[in-house]
mmCIF file of C-alpha atoms (C1' of nucleotides) in Angstrom:
data_model
loop_
_atom_site.group_PDB
_atom_site.id
_atom_site.type_symbol
_atom_site.label_atom_id
_atom_site.label_comp_id
_atom_site.label_asym_id
_atom_site.label_seq_id
_atom_site.Cartn_x
_atom_site.Cartn_y
_atom_site.Cartn_z
ATOM 1 C CA UNK A 1408 57.225 110.410 48.936
ATOM 2 C CA UNK A 1409 60.664 109.453 50.131
ATOM 3 C CA UNK A 1410 61.185 109.368 53.882
ATOM 4 C CA UNK A 1411 63.143 112.228 55.343
ATOM 5 C CA UNK A 1412 66.276 111.656 57.327
ATOM 6 C CA UNK A 1413 65.564 113.046 60.755
ATOM 7 C CA UNK A 1414 68.041 115.213 62.574
ATOM 8 C CA UNK A 1415 69.955 113.597 65.401
ATOM 9 C CA UNK A 1416 72.610 116.127 66.416
ATOM 10 C CA UNK A 1417 74.901 114.636 63.870
ATOM 11 C CA UNK A 1418 76.661 113.316 61.909
ATOM 12 C CA UNK A 1419 80.146 114.260 62.927
ATOM 13 C CA UNK A 1420 83.347 113.038 61.328
ATOM 14 C CA UNK A 1421 84.395 109.890 63.148
ATOM 15 C CA UNK A 1422 87.760 111.259 64.228
ATOM 16 C CA UNK A 1423 85.994 113.992 66.162
ATOM 17 C CA UNK A 1424 83.570 111.695 67.944
ATOM 18 C CA UNK A 1425 84.446 111.552 71.632
ATOM 19 C CA UNK A 1426 82.537 108.306 72.119
ATOM 20 C CA UNK A 1427 84.300 106.537 69.272
ATOM 21 C CA UNK A 1428 87.729 107.698 70.408
ATOM 22 C CA UNK A 1429 87.119 106.784 74.008
ATOM 23 C CA UNK A 1430 85.880 103.359 72.958
ATOM 24 C CA UNK A 1431 89.076 102.875 70.969
ATOM 25 C CA UNK A 1432 90.912 103.204 74.280
ATOM 26 C CA UNK A 1433 88.714 100.984 76.439
ATOM 27 C CA UNK A 1434 87.102 98.812 73.761
ATOM 28 C CA UNK A 1435 89.610 95.968 73.339
ATOM 29 C CA UNK A 1436 88.937 92.601 74.922
ATOM 30 C CA UNK A 1437 89.311 92.725 78.748
ATOM 31 C CA UNK A 1438 90.529 96.344 78.712
ATOM 32 C CA UNK A 1439 87.932 97.581 81.183
ATOM 33 C CA UNK A 1440 88.692 94.652 83.491
ATOM 34 C CA UNK A 1441 92.385 95.511 83.521
ATOM 35 C CA UNK A 1442 91.765 99.179 84.319
ATOM 36 C CA UNK A 1443 89.210 98.230 86.953
ATOM 37 C CA UNK A 1444 91.667 95.847 88.617
ATOM 38 C CA UNK A 1445 94.192 98.647 88.926
ATOM 39 C CA UNK A 1446 91.784 101.141 90.463
ATOM 40 C CA UNK A 1447 92.843 100.392 94.050
ATOM 41 C CA UNK A 1448 96.581 100.335 93.461
ATOM 42 C CA UNK A 1449 99.438 98.741 91.544
ATOM 43 C CA UNK A 1450 99.182 95.146 90.472
ATOM 44 C CA UNK A 1451 101.560 92.574 89.009
ATOM 45 C CA UNK A 1452 101.081 90.622 85.781
ATOM 46 C CA UNK A 1453 100.251 87.413 87.618
ATOM 47 C CA UNK A 1454 97.865 89.211 89.953
ATOM 48 C CA UNK A 1455 95.970 90.660 87.013
ATOM 49 C CA UNK A 1456 95.824 87.171 85.549
ATOM 50 C CA UNK A 1457 94.201 85.976 88.781
ATOM 51 C CA UNK A 1458 91.785 88.930 88.868
ATOM 52 C CA UNK A 1459 90.654 88.168 85.325
ATOM 53 C CA UNK A 1460 90.753 84.374 84.988
ATOM 54 C CA UNK A 1461 89.557 84.064 81.385
ATOM 55 C CA UNK A 1462 92.196 86.387 79.942
ATOM 56 C CA UNK A 1463 95.088 84.686 78.182
ATOM 57 C CA UNK A 1464 98.638 85.870 78.904
ATOM 58 C CA UNK A 1465 99.007 86.868 75.259
ATOM 59 C CA UNK A 1466 96.040 89.218 75.331
ATOM 60 C CA UNK A 1467 96.971 90.526 78.781
ATOM 61 C CA UNK A 1468 100.395 91.467 77.432
ATOM 62 C CA UNK A 1469 98.775 93.122 74.396
ATOM 63 C CA UNK A 1470 96.383 95.157 76.526
ATOM 64 C CA UNK A 1471 99.111 96.240 78.948
ATOM 65 C CA UNK A 1472 101.388 97.356 76.100
ATOM 66 C CA UNK A 1473 98.612 99.326 74.392
ATOM 67 C CA UNK A 1474 97.434 100.965 77.592
ATOM 68 C CA UNK A 1475 101.006 101.915 78.418
ATOM 69 C CA UNK A 1476 101.566 103.391 74.964
ATOM 70 C CA UNK A 1477 98.395 105.416 75.313
ATOM 71 C CA UNK A 1478 99.400 106.742 78.707
ATOM 72 C CA UNK A 1479 96.675 104.976 80.660
ATOM 73 C CA UNK A 1480 98.976 102.834 82.790
ATOM 74 C CA UNK A 1481 102.635 102.784 83.685
ATOM 75 C CA UNK A 1482 104.967 99.814 84.013
ATOM 76 C CA UNK A 1483 107.655 99.521 86.626
ATOM 77 C CA UNK A 1484 110.126 96.697 87.096
ATOM 78 C CA UNK A 1485 110.915 95.943 90.749
ATOM 79 C CA UNK A 1486 114.290 94.448 91.744
ATOM 80 C CA UNK A 1487 112.760 91.521 93.632
ATOM 81 C CA UNK A 1488 113.819 87.976 92.959
ATOM 82 C CA UNK A 1489 112.593 86.889 90.614
ATOM 83 C CA UNK A 1490 112.140 90.434 89.309
ATOM 84 C CA UNK A 1491 108.524 91.479 89.222
ATOM 85 C CA UNK A 1492 106.654 94.071 87.207
ATOM 86 C CA UNK A 1493 104.085 96.417 88.633
ATOM 87 C CA UNK A 1494 101.411 98.114 86.592
ATOM 88 C CA UNK A 1495 99.498 101.120 87.859
ATOM 89 C CA UNK A 1496 97.063 103.698 86.563
ATOM 90 C CA UNK A 1497 98.377 107.067 85.456
ATOM 91 C CA UNK A 1498 96.381 110.243 86.066
ATOM 92 C CA UNK A 1499 94.828 109.744 82.657
ATOM 93 C CA UNK A 1500 93.952 106.192 83.606
ATOM 94 C CA UNK A 1501 92.288 107.359 86.807
ATOM 95 C CA UNK A 1502 90.009 109.611 84.769
ATOM 96 C CA UNK A 1503 88.557 106.564 83.050
ATOM 97 C CA UNK A 1504 87.420 105.023 86.328
ATOM 98 C CA UNK A 1505 84.080 106.884 86.592
ATOM 99 C CA UNK A 1506 83.093 105.678 83.130
ATOM 100 C CA UNK A 1507 83.932 102.086 83.950
ATOM 101 C CA UNK A 1508 82.227 102.456 87.312
ATOM 102 C CA UNK A 1509 79.060 103.477 85.483
ATOM 103 C CA UNK A 1510 79.234 100.275 83.441
ATOM 104 C CA UNK A 1511 79.790 98.202 86.574
ATOM 105 C CA UNK A 1512 76.810 99.899 88.195
ATOM 106 C CA UNK A 1513 74.361 99.102 85.391
ATOM 107 C CA UNK A 1514 75.755 95.585 85.420
ATOM 108 C CA UNK A 1515 75.048 95.135 89.116
ATOM 109 C CA UNK A 1516 71.626 96.684 88.833
ATOM 110 C CA UNK A 1517 70.578 94.428 85.966
ATOM 111 C CA UNK A 1518 71.938 91.340 87.707
ATOM 112 C CA UNK A 1519 70.229 92.106 90.983
ATOM 113 C CA UNK A 1520 66.952 92.730 89.219
ATOM 114 C CA UNK A 1521 67.385 89.515 87.257
ATOM 115 C CA UNK A 1522 67.202 91.486 84.024
ATOM 116 C CA UNK A 1523 70.670 90.779 82.698
ATOM 117 C CA UNK A 1524 70.186 89.281 79.235
ATOM 118 C CA UNK A 1525 71.548 85.758 78.862
ATOM 119 C CA UNK A 1526 74.511 85.801 76.588
ATOM 120 C CA UNK A 1527 74.626 82.538 74.743
ATOM 121 C CA UNK A 1528 76.209 81.911 71.381
ATOM 122 C CA UNK A 1529 73.862 82.801 68.532
ATOM 123 C CA UNK A 1530 72.038 79.734 67.235
ATOM 124 C CA UNK A 1531 73.776 79.152 63.913
ATOM 125 C CA UNK A 1532 70.993 78.777 61.340
ATOM 126 C CA UNK B 1403 110.965 84.512 99.378
ATOM 127 C CA UNK B 1404 108.246 84.306 96.768
ATOM 128 C CA UNK B 1405 106.127 87.382 96.275
ATOM 129 C CA UNK B 1406 102.672 87.289 97.797
ATOM 130 C CA UNK B 1407 99.586 87.791 95.730
ATOM 131 C CA UNK B 1408 97.879 90.843 97.178
ATOM 132 C CA UNK B 1409 94.176 90.905 97.826
ATOM 133 C CA UNK B 1410 92.067 92.881 95.399
ATOM 134 C CA UNK B 1411 88.433 92.179 96.270
ATOM 135 C CA UNK B 1412 88.496 89.172 94.031
ATOM 136 C CA UNK B 1413 88.785 86.997 92.063
ATOM 137 C CA UNK B 1414 85.209 86.202 91.143
ATOM 138 C CA UNK B 1415 84.100 83.609 88.621
ATOM 139 C CA UNK B 1416 83.797 85.354 85.266
ATOM 140 C CA UNK B 1417 80.126 84.508 84.803
ATOM 141 C CA UNK B 1418 79.339 86.445 87.974
ATOM 142 C CA UNK B 1419 81.313 89.520 87.016
ATOM 143 C CA UNK B 1420 78.934 92.384 86.298
ATOM 144 C CA UNK B 1421 81.555 94.306 84.361
ATOM 145 C CA UNK B 1422 82.375 91.397 82.069
ATOM 146 C CA UNK B 1423 78.717 90.647 81.401
ATOM 147 C CA UNK B 1424 77.847 94.255 80.751
ATOM 148 C CA UNK B 1425 80.801 94.580 78.382
ATOM 149 C CA UNK B 1426 79.547 91.545 76.500
ATOM 150 C CA UNK B 1427 76.398 93.558 75.778
ATOM 151 C CA UNK B 1428 78.009 96.864 74.818
ATOM 152 C CA UNK B 1429 81.473 95.666 73.790
ATOM 153 C CA UNK B 1430 81.031 94.788 70.107
ATOM 154 C CA UNK B 1431 82.259 97.167 67.428
ATOM 155 C CA UNK B 1432 80.063 100.307 67.213
ATOM 156 C CA UNK B 1433 77.575 99.007 69.791
ATOM 157 C CA UNK B 1434 77.808 102.041 72.027
ATOM 158 C CA UNK B 1435 77.405 104.328 69.012
ATOM 159 C CA UNK B 1436 74.211 102.554 67.981
ATOM 160 C CA UNK B 1437 72.687 102.782 71.454
ATOM 161 C CA UNK B 1438 73.777 106.407 71.758
ATOM 162 C CA UNK B 1439 72.154 107.265 68.422
ATOM 163 C CA UNK B 1440 68.867 105.849 69.632
ATOM 164 C CA UNK B 1441 68.843 107.739 72.934
ATOM 165 C CA UNK B 1442 66.655 110.575 71.615
ATOM 166 C CA UNK B 1443 64.121 108.408 69.809
ATOM 167 C CA UNK B 1444 63.594 105.805 67.089
ATOM 168 C CA UNK B 1445 65.868 105.696 64.106
ATOM 169 C CA UNK B 1446 65.908 103.901 60.753
ATOM 170 C CA UNK B 1447 68.672 101.697 59.387
ATOM 171 C CA UNK B 1448 69.829 104.319 56.929
ATOM 172 C CA UNK B 1449 69.717 107.054 59.564
ATOM 173 C CA UNK B 1450 71.939 105.010 61.853
ATOM 174 C CA UNK B 1451 74.270 104.490 58.927
ATOM 175 C CA UNK B 1452 74.474 108.294 58.535
ATOM 176 C CA UNK B 1453 74.979 108.831 62.287
ATOM 177 C CA UNK B 1454 77.876 106.368 62.305
ATOM 178 C CA UNK B 1455 79.614 106.815 58.942
ATOM 179 C CA UNK B 1456 82.417 104.273 59.397
ATOM 180 C CA UNK B 1457 80.105 101.353 60.211
ATOM 181 C CA UNK B 1458 79.508 98.891 57.391
ATOM 182 C CA UNK B 1459 75.951 97.727 56.694
ATOM 183 C CA UNK B 1460 77.001 94.193 57.520
ATOM 184 C CA UNK B 1461 78.187 95.084 61.002
ATOM 185 C CA UNK B 1462 75.228 97.410 61.567
ATOM 186 C CA UNK B 1463 72.870 94.528 60.789
ATOM 187 C CA UNK B 1464 74.828 92.269 63.127
ATOM 188 C CA UNK B 1465 74.716 94.760 66.002
ATOM 189 C CA UNK B 1466 71.008 95.447 65.528
ATOM 190 C CA UNK B 1467 70.181 91.717 65.530
ATOM 191 C CA UNK B 1468 72.243 91.051 68.645
ATOM 192 C CA UNK B 1469 70.858 94.036 70.525
ATOM 193 C CA UNK B 1470 67.337 92.995 69.613
ATOM 194 C CA UNK B 1471 67.945 89.423 70.762
ATOM 195 C CA UNK B 1472 69.287 90.720 74.056
ATOM 196 C CA UNK B 1473 66.298 92.971 74.592
ATOM 197 C CA UNK B 1474 68.210 96.233 74.294
ATOM 198 C CA UNK B 1475 66.370 97.526 71.229
ATOM 199 C CA UNK B 1476 63.173 96.701 69.380
ATOM 200 C CA UNK B 1477 62.564 96.548 65.652
ATOM 201 C CA UNK B 1478 59.382 97.732 64.022
ATOM 202 C CA UNK B 1479 58.500 97.620 60.335
ATOM 203 C CA UNK B 1480 56.455 100.623 59.189
ATOM 204 C CA UNK B 1481 54.072 100.305 56.219
ATOM 205 C CA UNK B 1482 55.572 103.240 54.311
ATOM 206 C CA UNK B 1483 56.633 102.933 50.735
ATOM 207 C CA UNK B 1484 59.189 101.647 50.435
ATOM 208 C CA UNK B 1485 58.613 99.966 53.803
ATOM 209 C CA UNK B 1486 60.945 101.277 56.460
ATOM 210 C CA UNK B 1487 62.222 99.802 59.693
ATOM 211 C CA UNK B 1488 62.467 101.685 62.950
ATOM 212 C CA UNK B 1489 64.748 100.722 65.776
ATOM 213 C CA UNK B 1490 64.270 102.066 69.277
ATOM 214 C CA UNK B 1491 65.602 101.495 72.764
ATOM 215 C CA UNK B 1492 63.663 99.262 75.116
ATOM 216 C CA UNK B 1493 63.481 100.045 78.833
ATOM 217 C CA UNK B 1494 66.524 97.840 79.274
ATOM 218 C CA UNK B 1495 68.307 99.773 76.555
ATOM 219 C CA UNK B 1496 67.505 103.064 78.245
ATOM 220 C CA UNK B 1497 69.220 101.840 81.402
ATOM 221 C CA UNK B 1498 72.481 101.588 79.503
ATOM 222 C CA UNK B 1499 72.444 105.282 78.580
ATOM 223 C CA UNK B 1500 74.032 106.597 81.819
ATOM 224 C CA UNK B 1501 76.982 104.228 81.360
ATOM 225 C CA UNK B 1502 77.528 105.314 77.776
ATOM 226 C CA UNK B 1503 77.042 108.932 78.795
ATOM 227 C CA UNK B 1504 79.863 108.525 81.290
ATOM 228 C CA UNK B 1505 82.119 107.313 78.485
ATOM 229 C CA UNK B 1506 81.103 110.241 76.281
ATOM 230 C CA UNK B 1507 81.834 112.610 79.146
ATOM 231 C CA UNK B 1508 85.394 111.402 79.737
ATOM 232 C CA UNK B 1509 85.872 111.515 75.996
ATOM 233 C CA UNK B 1510 84.825 115.162 75.792
ATOM 234 C CA UNK B 1511 86.869 116.102 78.801
ATOM 235 C CA UNK B 1512 90.040 114.512 77.449
ATOM 236 C CA UNK B 1513 89.530 116.053 74.027
ATOM 237 C CA UNK B 1514 88.911 119.521 75.391
ATOM 238 C CA UNK B 1515 91.970 119.305 77.579
ATOM 239 C CA UNK B 1516 93.982 118.043 74.629
ATOM 240 C CA UNK B 1517 94.823 114.886 76.594
ATOM 241 C CA UNK B 1518 93.154 112.355 74.353
ATOM 242 C CA UNK B 1519 95.838 109.834 73.393
ATOM 243 C CA UNK B 1520 96.518 109.641 69.670
ATOM 244 C CA UNK B 1521 95.333 106.344 68.355
ATOM 245 C CA UNK B 1522 97.530 105.367 65.489
ATOM 246 C CA UNK B 1523 98.186 101.858 64.253
ATOM 247 C CA UNK B 1524 100.986 100.191 66.193
ATOM 248 C CA UNK B 1525 104.290 100.369 64.323
ATOM 249 C CA UNK B 1526 104.696 96.809 63.070
ATOM 250 C CA UNK B 1527 108.191 95.742 64.111
ATOM 251 C "C1'" DT C 375 122.768 67.538 92.293
ATOM 252 C "C1'" DA C 376 118.335 67.120 90.090
ATOM 253 C "C1'" DT C 377 113.800 68.755 90.032
ATOM 254 C "C1'" DA C 378 110.222 71.908 90.702
ATOM 255 C "C1'" DT C 379 108.367 76.593 91.024
ATOM 256 C "C1'" DC C 380 107.545 81.340 90.126
ATOM 257 C "C1'" DA C 381 107.457 85.600 87.378
ATOM 258 C "C1'" DA C 382 106.592 87.498 83.160
ATOM 259 C "C1'" DG C 383 105.974 86.816 79.407
ATOM 260 C "C1'" DT C 384 106.454 84.363 73.827
ATOM 261 C "C1'" DT C 385 105.111 81.452 70.203
ATOM 262 C "C1'" DT C 386 102.175 78.929 67.281
ATOM 263 C "C1'" DA C 387 97.956 77.427 65.382
ATOM 264 C "C1'" DC C 388 93.257 78.237 64.898
ATOM 265 C "C1'" DA C 389 88.604 80.532 65.425
ATOM 266 C "C1'" DA C 390 85.769 84.494 65.573
ATOM 267 C "C1'" DT C 391 84.999 89.215 64.388
ATOM 268 C "C1'" DA C 392 85.310 93.213 61.588
ATOM 269 C "C1'" DG C 393 86.086 95.850 57.234
ATOM 270 C "C1'" DA C 394 85.447 96.685 52.087
ATOM 271 C "C1'" DA C 395 83.111 96.255 48.241
ATOM 272 C "C1'" DA C 396 79.759 94.527 45.382
ATOM 273 C "C1'" DC C 397 75.231 92.964 44.915
ATOM 274 C "C1'" DC C 398 69.839 92.326 45.455
ATOM 275 C "C1'" DA C 399 64.496 92.981 45.647
ATOM 276 C "C1'" DT C 400 60.798 95.995 45.859
ATOM 277 C "C1'" DA C 401 58.433 100.240 44.956
ATOM 278 C "C1'" DA C 402 58.136 104.722 43.412
ATOM 279 C "C1'" DT C 403 59.783 108.616 40.930
ATOM 280 C "C1'" DC C 404 62.253 111.121 36.700
ATOM 281 C "C1'" DG D 1100 63.279 102.592 30.942
ATOM 282 C "C1'" DA D 1101 66.721 104.263 34.210
ATOM 283 C "C1'" DT D 1102 67.453 106.013 38.727
ATOM 284 C "C1'" DT D 1103 66.697 106.481 43.634
ATOM 285 C "C1'" DA D 1104 65.567 104.873 48.233
ATOM 286 C "C1'" DT D 1105 65.116 101.314 51.738
ATOM 287 C "C1'" DG D 1106 67.091 97.608 54.171
ATOM 288 C "C1'" DG D 1107 69.596 94.740 53.832
ATOM 289 C "C1'" DT D 1108 72.959 90.091 51.939
ATOM 290 C "C1'" DT D 1109 77.189 88.037 50.045
ATOM 291 C "C1'" DT D 1110 81.953 87.335 49.402
ATOM 292 C "C1'" DC D 1111 86.602 88.037 50.389
ATOM 293 C "C1'" DT D 1112 90.165 89.611 53.252
ATOM 294 C "C1'" DA D 1113 92.363 91.468 57.383
ATOM 295 C "C1'" DT D 1114 92.465 92.019 62.227
ATOM 296 C "C1'" DT D 1115 91.596 90.333 66.739
ATOM 297 C "C1'" DG D 1116 91.049 86.969 70.141
ATOM 298 C "C1'" DT D 1117 91.469 82.076 72.161
ATOM 299 C "C1'" DA D 1118 94.022 77.943 73.571
ATOM 300 C "C1'" DA D 1119 97.804 75.679 74.711
ATOM 301 C "C1'" DA D 1120 102.503 74.895 74.860
ATOM 302 C "C1'" DC D 1121 106.920 76.805 75.615
ATOM 303 C "C1'" DT D 1122 110.909 80.083 77.408
ATOM 304 C "C1'" DT D 1123 114.304 82.428 80.628
ATOM 305 C "C1'" DG D 1124 116.441 83.226 84.835
ATOM 306 C "C1'" DA D 1125 116.561 82.690 89.560
ATOM 307 C "C1'" DT D 1126 115.514 80.730 93.770
ATOM 308 C "C1'" DA D 1127 113.577 76.822 96.638
ATOM 309 C "C1'" DT D 1128 112.998 71.827 97.653
ATOM 310 C "C1'" DA D 1129 114.104 66.684 97.761
#
DNA sequence: TATATCAAGTTTACAATAGAAACCATAATC
DNA sequence: GATTATGGTTTCTATTGTAAACTTGATATA
């Protein structure tokens, strides 16, 4: 007797899946870090680079451009010398903070309990 | 006068950053969908494939192996015929649910308000 | 005057990850 | 004997990410 596929409140077409769409916004490399860095106010390119040491300038530029295009952040050039560029969260961006906060919270909890899984490169067999 | 770098509760070394580490666990393609699908109970490979139509079997296998190695899910072979394999969340996996739920919630909110940014491939210049 | 520094990125080359499609072994059913 | 179901694997290609060097314009320093 073939096994039955059990119900699981699904499936839904992928373009209607709120989780999938939201992950498309925040899922790129370092995206959550960038948004998190902006939570307390505007921040310059070089400040973001300092907040997130492992990010390369290329990827930081990519993330900032995408987030701007999607309305999550805004970019403002300031007439300082040399001219500087400030990035800040839009209203839409601010709405993402609770979700990222929830991730940060599990992270802290797992670390403090010593239950954060070690992430080491898969042993290539 | 050179611009000052403003304080931002940081930087912290990347290996101590709870957000970065947590994103390493849930950040791979379709990872959150897999965990979300398992929230209500165990699920077989082919059921997960149905829950998440766009995922390829290759990537599904990859995600399941990684999540198992990191202690997020467990894998159990059942002596049915043909033999089937059930995946379920561990206690650690269950702790990730609130974070993913928060993402789902923003997603729903943005969709219902019609404020979900359209994700279309960047116009290649 | 020559050199160095800072901001905000580009550019190039390479590695890792993801997607698409075809394929496979076993067992049972048509 | 062919088909279906399960739980994958394999191969090829495309996209994404990493690393490191380089650029532009302006001011600051020796």
